[in-house]
Short mmCIF file of C-alpha atoms and ligand atoms in Angstrom, two decimals:
data_model
loop_
_atom_site.label_atom_id
_atom_site.label_comp_id
_atom_site.label_asym_id
_atom_site.label_seq_id
_atom_site.Cartn_x
_atom_site.Cartn_y
_atom_site.Cartn_z
CA MET E 116 114.82 45.63 121.14
CA PHE E 117 113.37 47.87 123.86
CA ILE E 118 115.11 50.90 122.32
CA GLU E 119 113.92 50.06 118.78
CA ASN E 120 110.33 49.76 120.05
CA ASP E 121 110.71 52.97 122.00
CA ILE E 122 111.74 54.76 118.80
CA LYS E 123 108.91 53.08 116.85
CA ASN E 124 106.37 54.27 119.43
CA ASN E 125 107.76 57.70 120.24
CA GLY E 126 110.14 58.74 117.44
CA PHE E 127 113.02 59.12 119.90
CA ILE E 128 114.62 57.35 122.85
CA THR E 129 112.67 58.17 125.99
CA LYS E 130 115.03 56.35 128.39
CA LYS E 131 115.84 58.39 131.50
CA LEU E 132 119.44 59.60 131.76
CA PRO E 133 121.76 58.57 134.60
CA GLU E 134 121.24 60.73 137.71
CA GLY E 135 123.47 63.82 138.05
CA ILE E 136 125.09 63.40 134.64
CA ASP E 137 127.02 66.33 133.14
CA LEU E 138 125.31 66.20 129.77
CA LYS E 139 127.60 68.49 127.81
CA SER E 140 130.86 66.85 128.86
CA GLU E 141 129.43 63.33 128.41
CA ILE E 142 128.24 64.19 124.90
CA LEU E 143 131.63 65.64 123.97
CA LYS E 144 133.43 62.58 125.45
CA MET E 145 131.21 60.10 123.55
CA LYS E 146 131.55 62.12 120.37
CA ALA E 147 135.35 61.83 120.49
CA GLU E 148 135.31 58.10 121.41
CA LYS E 149 132.94 57.25 118.56
CA ASN E 150 134.48 59.49 115.86
CA ALA E 151 131.18 61.32 115.56
CA VAL E 152 130.50 64.82 114.31
CA ILE E 153 127.59 66.98 115.49
CA LEU E 154 125.99 69.25 112.90
CA ALA E 155 123.46 71.86 113.99
CA HIS E 156 121.19 74.22 112.09
CA TYR E 157 120.99 77.86 113.24
CA TYR E 158 117.42 77.23 114.41
CA VAL E 159 118.17 74.64 117.11
CA SER E 160 118.50 75.68 120.75
CA ASP E 161 121.55 77.63 121.97
CA ASP E 162 122.88 74.79 124.16
CA ILE E 163 123.15 72.48 121.14
CA GLN E 164 124.64 75.16 118.90
CA ALA E 165 127.24 75.75 121.63
CA ILE E 166 128.60 72.18 121.51
CA ALA E 167 128.13 71.36 117.82
CA ASP E 168 131.17 70.88 115.58
CA TYR E 169 129.53 72.82 112.78
CA VAL E 170 126.59 75.24 112.91
CA GLY E 171 125.21 76.51 109.63
CA ASP E 172 122.40 77.03 107.17
CA SER E 173 120.99 74.30 104.96
CA LEU E 174 123.55 74.82 102.20
CA ALA E 175 126.61 74.95 104.45
CA LEU E 176 125.49 71.85 106.35
CA ALA E 177 124.92 69.94 103.09
CA GLN E 178 128.36 70.95 101.82
CA ILE E 179 129.99 69.93 105.11
CA SER E 180 128.11 66.60 105.23
CA LYS E 181 129.50 65.68 101.82
CA LYS E 182 133.11 66.26 102.90
CA LEU E 183 133.05 64.59 106.32
CA SER E 184 135.01 61.39 106.93
CA ALA E 185 133.48 60.75 110.37
CA GLU E 186 131.82 57.38 111.02
CA ILE E 187 128.80 59.02 112.64
CA ILE E 188 127.02 62.27 111.79
CA VAL E 189 124.49 63.41 114.38
CA PHE E 190 122.23 65.91 112.66
CA CYS E 191 120.61 68.36 115.05
CA GLY E 192 118.09 69.78 112.64
CA VAL E 193 115.09 68.28 110.89
CA HIS E 194 114.44 65.06 108.99
CA PHE E 195 115.02 66.35 105.43
CA MET E 196 118.41 67.73 106.52
CA ALA E 197 119.52 64.40 107.99
CA GLU E 198 118.29 62.63 104.84
CA THR E 199 120.31 65.06 102.72
CA ALA E 200 123.42 64.30 104.78
CA LYS E 201 122.85 60.56 104.28
CA ILE E 202 122.38 61.02 100.51
CA LEU E 203 125.57 63.07 100.24
CA ASN E 204 127.59 60.84 102.56
CA PRO E 205 126.06 57.34 102.29
CA ASN E 206 128.92 55.62 104.14
CA ALA E 207 128.33 57.58 107.34
CA LYS E 208 125.84 56.48 109.97
CA VAL E 209 123.49 59.49 110.08
CA LEU E 210 121.51 59.96 113.28
CA LEU E 211 118.62 62.32 114.03
CA PRO E 212 117.81 62.78 117.75
CA ASP E 213 114.04 62.84 117.14
CA LEU E 214 112.35 61.34 114.08
CA ASN E 215 109.33 63.61 114.70
CA ALA E 216 111.44 66.60 113.66
CA GLY E 217 109.73 67.19 110.34
CA CYS E 218 109.02 70.33 108.33
CA SER E 219 105.75 71.87 107.13
CA LEU E 220 107.32 72.57 103.74
CA ALA E 221 108.46 68.99 103.24
CA ASP E 222 105.01 67.77 104.39
CA SER E 223 103.28 70.05 101.85
CA ALA E 224 104.65 68.04 98.93
CA PRO E 225 103.61 64.36 99.08
CA GLU E 226 105.24 62.22 96.39
CA ALA E 227 102.04 61.14 94.56
CA SER E 228 100.58 64.66 94.21
CA PHE E 229 103.94 66.03 93.17
CA LYS E 230 104.29 63.37 90.45
CA GLU E 231 100.85 64.36 89.19
CA PHE E 232 101.76 68.09 89.22
CA LYS E 233 104.99 67.35 87.37
CA SER E 234 103.14 65.33 84.72
CA GLN E 235 101.01 68.42 83.94
CA HIS E 236 104.21 70.27 82.91
CA PRO E 237 106.26 67.57 81.17
CA ASP E 238 108.76 70.00 79.59
CA ALA E 239 109.53 71.96 82.75
CA VAL E 240 112.82 71.77 84.63
CA VAL E 241 112.10 70.93 88.28
CA VAL E 242 113.88 73.00 90.94
CA SER E 243 113.09 71.88 94.48
CA TYR E 244 113.98 73.72 97.65
CA ILE E 245 116.08 71.46 99.86
CA ASN E 246 113.19 71.49 102.39
CA CYS E 247 111.52 68.45 100.81
CA SER E 248 111.65 64.67 101.15
CA SER E 249 114.27 62.54 99.42
CA GLU E 250 111.49 61.24 97.11
CA ILE E 251 110.75 64.80 95.90
CA LYS E 252 114.49 65.40 95.47
CA ALA E 253 114.65 62.29 93.28
CA LEU E 254 111.85 63.74 91.10
CA SER E 255 113.79 67.00 90.69
CA ASP E 256 116.46 68.21 88.29
CA TYR E 257 118.02 70.67 90.69
CA ILE E 258 117.87 71.27 94.43
CA CYS E 259 118.36 74.76 95.81
CA THR E 260 118.52 76.36 99.22
CA SER E 261 117.60 79.88 100.27
CA SER E 262 121.31 80.76 99.80
CA ASN E 263 121.50 79.83 96.15
CA ALA E 264 117.91 79.67 94.76
CA ILE E 265 118.48 82.76 92.58
CA ASP E 266 121.76 81.37 91.15
CA VAL E 267 120.18 77.97 90.46
CA VAL E 268 117.22 79.50 88.61
CA ASN E 269 119.55 81.85 86.69
CA ALA E 270 121.65 78.85 85.60
CA ILE E 271 118.68 77.34 83.72
CA PRO E 272 118.37 78.43 80.06
CA LYS E 273 115.89 81.30 79.65
CA GLU E 274 113.62 79.42 77.23
CA LYS E 275 112.98 76.60 79.73
CA GLN E 276 109.84 76.48 81.88
CA ILE E 277 110.63 75.94 85.57
CA ILE E 278 108.62 74.23 88.30
CA PHE E 279 109.65 75.65 91.68
CA ALA E 280 108.62 73.67 94.77
CA PRO E 281 107.61 73.44 97.55
CA ASP E 282 107.92 76.98 99.01
CA LYS E 283 105.57 79.41 97.27
CA ASN E 284 106.93 82.44 99.15
CA LEU E 285 110.56 81.73 98.32
CA GLY E 286 109.40 80.99 94.76
CA MET E 287 107.61 84.36 94.45
CA TYR E 288 110.70 86.12 95.77
CA VAL E 289 112.98 84.29 93.28
CA GLN E 290 110.50 85.11 90.52
CA GLN E 291 110.67 88.80 91.42
CA VAL E 292 114.49 88.91 91.55
CA THR E 293 115.20 86.82 88.44
CA GLY E 294 112.25 88.02 86.34
CA ARG E 295 111.55 84.36 85.46
CA ASP E 296 108.01 83.05 85.34
CA LEU E 297 108.00 80.07 87.73
CA ILE E 298 105.34 77.38 88.06
CA LEU E 299 104.88 77.40 91.83
CA TRP E 300 103.90 74.59 94.18
CA ASP E 301 101.62 75.83 96.98
CA GLY E 302 103.68 75.09 100.12
CA ALA E 303 104.81 77.32 102.98
CA CYS E 304 106.89 77.34 106.14
CA MET E 305 104.52 77.39 109.10
CA VAL E 306 107.02 79.47 111.12
CA HIS E 307 107.77 82.22 108.63
CA VAL E 308 104.15 82.70 107.51
CA ASN E 309 103.10 82.88 111.15
CA ILE E 310 104.89 86.18 111.73
CA SER E 311 102.31 88.78 112.76
CA ILE E 312 102.37 91.69 110.29
CA GLU E 313 100.45 93.86 112.74
CA LYS E 314 102.80 93.26 115.68
CA LEU E 315 105.80 93.55 113.38
CA GLN E 316 104.61 96.99 112.20
CA MET E 317 104.27 98.09 115.83
CA ILE E 318 107.90 97.05 116.48
CA ILE E 319 109.05 98.86 113.31
CA ASP E 320 107.19 102.01 114.40
CA SER E 321 108.65 102.00 117.90
CA ASN E 322 112.22 101.31 116.66
CA PRO E 323 112.68 103.76 113.77
CA GLU E 324 116.47 103.35 113.95
CA ALA E 325 116.23 99.58 113.31
CA GLU E 326 116.57 97.72 110.04
CA LEU E 327 114.14 94.91 109.27
CA ILE E 328 115.94 91.87 107.86
CA ALA E 329 113.95 88.87 106.64
CA HIS E 330 114.25 85.31 105.38
CA PRO E 331 112.70 84.75 101.91
CA GLU E 332 110.31 82.12 103.36
CA CYS E 333 108.35 85.07 104.86
CA LEU E 334 105.13 86.35 103.31
CA PRO E 335 105.43 89.08 100.64
CA ALA E 336 103.84 91.54 103.12
CA VAL E 337 106.88 91.07 105.40
CA LEU E 338 109.46 91.00 102.60
CA SER E 339 108.11 94.26 101.14
CA LYS E 340 108.95 96.02 104.43
CA ALA E 341 112.46 94.53 104.73
CA GLN E 342 115.68 96.44 104.08
CA PHE E 343 117.56 93.18 103.54
CA ILE E 344 116.38 89.69 102.49
CA GLY E 345 118.55 86.60 102.72
CA SER E 346 119.13 83.08 103.98
CA THR E 347 120.03 82.60 107.63
CA LYS E 348 123.72 82.71 106.72
CA ALA E 349 123.26 85.88 104.68
CA LEU E 350 121.31 87.53 107.53
CA LEU E 351 124.10 86.63 109.95
CA ALA E 352 126.74 88.10 107.64
CA TYR E 353 124.63 91.22 107.06
CA VAL E 354 124.30 92.18 110.73
CA GLN E 355 128.08 92.05 111.07
CA THR E 356 128.81 94.32 108.10
CA SER E 357 125.89 96.77 108.23
CA PRO E 358 126.62 100.02 110.12
CA THR E 359 123.16 99.73 111.73
CA ASN E 360 123.05 98.83 115.42
CA THR E 361 119.51 97.51 115.84
CA PHE E 362 117.87 94.80 113.75
CA ILE E 363 114.38 93.35 113.69
CA VAL E 364 114.96 89.76 112.63
CA ALA E 365 112.15 88.11 110.66
CA THR E 366 113.09 84.46 110.81
CA GLU E 367 113.28 81.67 113.39
CA ALA E 368 114.68 83.05 116.65
CA GLY E 369 117.48 80.45 116.97
CA ILE E 370 119.64 82.59 114.68
CA LEU E 371 119.76 85.30 117.36
CA TYR E 372 122.21 83.17 119.36
CA GLN E 373 124.80 83.41 116.56
CA MET E 374 123.99 87.07 115.87
CA LYS E 375 124.66 87.96 119.50
CA LEU E 376 127.93 85.99 119.41
CA GLN E 377 129.12 87.58 116.16
CA ALA E 378 127.92 91.13 116.88
CA PRO E 379 127.77 91.39 120.69
CA ASP E 380 127.36 95.17 120.74
CA LYS E 381 124.31 95.20 118.50
CA LYS E 382 120.64 94.79 119.41
CA PHE E 383 118.41 92.12 117.89
CA ILE E 384 114.63 92.09 118.15
CA PRO E 385 112.94 88.86 117.03
CA ALA E 386 109.89 89.10 114.77
CA PRO E 387 106.74 88.20 116.74
CA ALA E 388 104.45 85.27 116.00
CA LEU E 389 100.67 85.69 115.59
CA GLU E 390 99.98 84.02 118.94
CA SER E 391 101.48 85.46 122.11
CA ASN E 392 104.16 83.11 123.43
CA SER E 393 106.81 83.15 126.11
CA CYS E 394 109.65 84.27 123.84
CA ALA E 395 107.59 86.87 121.88
CA CYS E 396 109.33 85.42 118.84
CA SER E 397 108.95 82.85 116.05
CA GLU E 398 110.16 79.35 116.88
CA CYS E 399 110.13 76.18 114.77
CA PRO E 400 108.58 73.42 116.91
CA TYR E 401 110.41 70.79 114.85
CA MET E 402 113.87 72.30 115.26
CA LYS E 403 113.19 72.70 118.98
CA MET E 404 112.54 68.93 119.29
CA ASN E 405 116.33 68.57 119.41
CA THR E 406 117.41 68.59 123.05
CA LEU E 407 120.68 67.78 124.83
CA GLU E 408 118.96 64.76 126.48
CA LYS E 409 117.92 63.31 123.11
CA LEU E 410 121.34 64.09 121.67
CA TYR E 411 122.98 62.16 124.52
CA ASN E 412 120.76 59.11 123.98
CA THR E 413 121.24 59.27 120.23
CA LEU E 414 125.01 59.20 120.57
CA TYR E 415 124.88 56.52 123.26
CA TYR E 416 122.60 54.08 121.37
CA GLU E 417 123.55 55.27 117.85
CA LEU E 418 119.84 55.53 117.05
CA PRO E 419 117.50 56.67 115.48
CA GLU E 420 119.35 56.14 112.20
CA ILE E 421 118.34 57.63 108.85
CA TYR E 422 118.02 55.39 105.78
CA VAL E 423 117.31 56.29 102.17
CA ASN E 424 116.50 53.56 99.66
CA GLU E 425 119.00 53.02 96.84
CA LYS E 426 116.84 54.20 93.94
CA THR E 427 115.73 57.37 95.71
CA GLN E 428 119.31 57.99 96.83
CA GLU E 429 120.56 57.89 93.24
CA GLY E 430 118.02 60.39 91.85
CA ALA E 431 118.23 62.71 94.85
CA LEU E 432 122.04 62.72 94.75
CA LYS E 433 121.99 63.72 91.09
CA ALA E 434 119.72 66.71 91.83
CA LEU E 435 121.81 67.70 94.87
CA ASN E 436 125.05 67.46 92.87
CA ASN E 437 123.51 69.62 90.13
CA MET E 438 123.01 72.27 92.81
CA LEU E 439 126.48 71.85 94.33
CA ALA E 440 128.05 72.22 90.89
CA ILE E 441 126.49 75.70 90.66
CA GLN E 442 127.37 76.65 94.24
P1 13P G 667 118.27 78.22 105.42
O1 13P G 667 119.00 77.28 106.28
O2 13P G 667 118.57 77.99 103.96
O3 13P G 667 118.45 79.65 105.78
O4 13P G 667 116.70 77.89 105.53
C1 13P G 667 116.02 78.09 106.71
C2 13P G 667 115.06 77.03 107.03
O5 13P G 667 113.88 77.24 107.13
C3 13P G 667 115.56 75.73 107.29
O6 13P G 667 114.52 74.90 107.60
FE1 SF4 G 668 110.49 73.65 108.02
FE2 SF4 G 668 109.96 76.18 108.57
FE3 SF4 G 668 110.81 74.61 110.51
FE4 SF4 G 668 112.49 75.37 108.54
S1 SF4 G 668 111.55 76.68 110.06
S2 SF4 G 668 112.23 73.30 109.39
S3 SF4 G 668 111.09 75.45 106.82
S4 SF4 G 668 108.88 74.36 109.40
#
């Protein structure tokens, strides 16, 4: 009961860990004993990425979640990702180390306002970016991620109107690439829109040999300067195949850990945030709520657990499967 109240009050288990504990080896031991799998998004801290069973972008993690036969999935990412794993694999116990790990995009689309928006365009097909709540997924016809948004939109018959939510910047980019006229919801990722264009230009000017690569959640002013635009997975693949040796990376800085692992001889410069911070980079405060301490407690107590109600689960699964059938 103490632990449940702790989670209710704080969103995660605050209990102090045993003195002198070797966190990494204890987590790995518990994981094996409990038949648990740890999934991590590219934006979580390096120490978690280093011990996760699978590290990936939103699409890869959704695809993996669906296939897993583990009893427990610990999702080191944000709430909508853990919910997606639960929807795709309802028999697994899905755990999220900190329930506060939300997302500004998911928050930008509350269910009631979205229903109202949808009712203004009754004939439109609804495509929602996976960065939304399970309720918004259930109101959608298709889900997409930054990896497959263009393919999903292209799969919809040309004569159909399309609502694209909740990321306006990704929507504008998809609109530009596909030539489709999308009805856009006005949401944004607080991390990607917080990249300082001025500081970024200074970095570009002082590194003329570098290529700027950017995630499509960035503002058009950043995307228009980029030599390559893609999801985190696409950016990671690009730095390995491009002959360029220096990259300015306009996305959350967690991806640099994998870039350095996959291309150790290349140089990566993170895109700077508007405010000066210790890393001179852009970090998602929600993704960074995942820590090894919280991961340990989550595995130990098998809490906090993610639940999705049956009706929402059914509608959201349909929209997710419509995406997975395309890619
Ligand atoms: P991808 O995982 O699709 O690259 O999206 C990045 C993101 O912002 C996840 O929250
Ligand atoms: Fe949401 Fe942006 Fe954080 Fe991704 S990086 S979880 S889109 S706030």
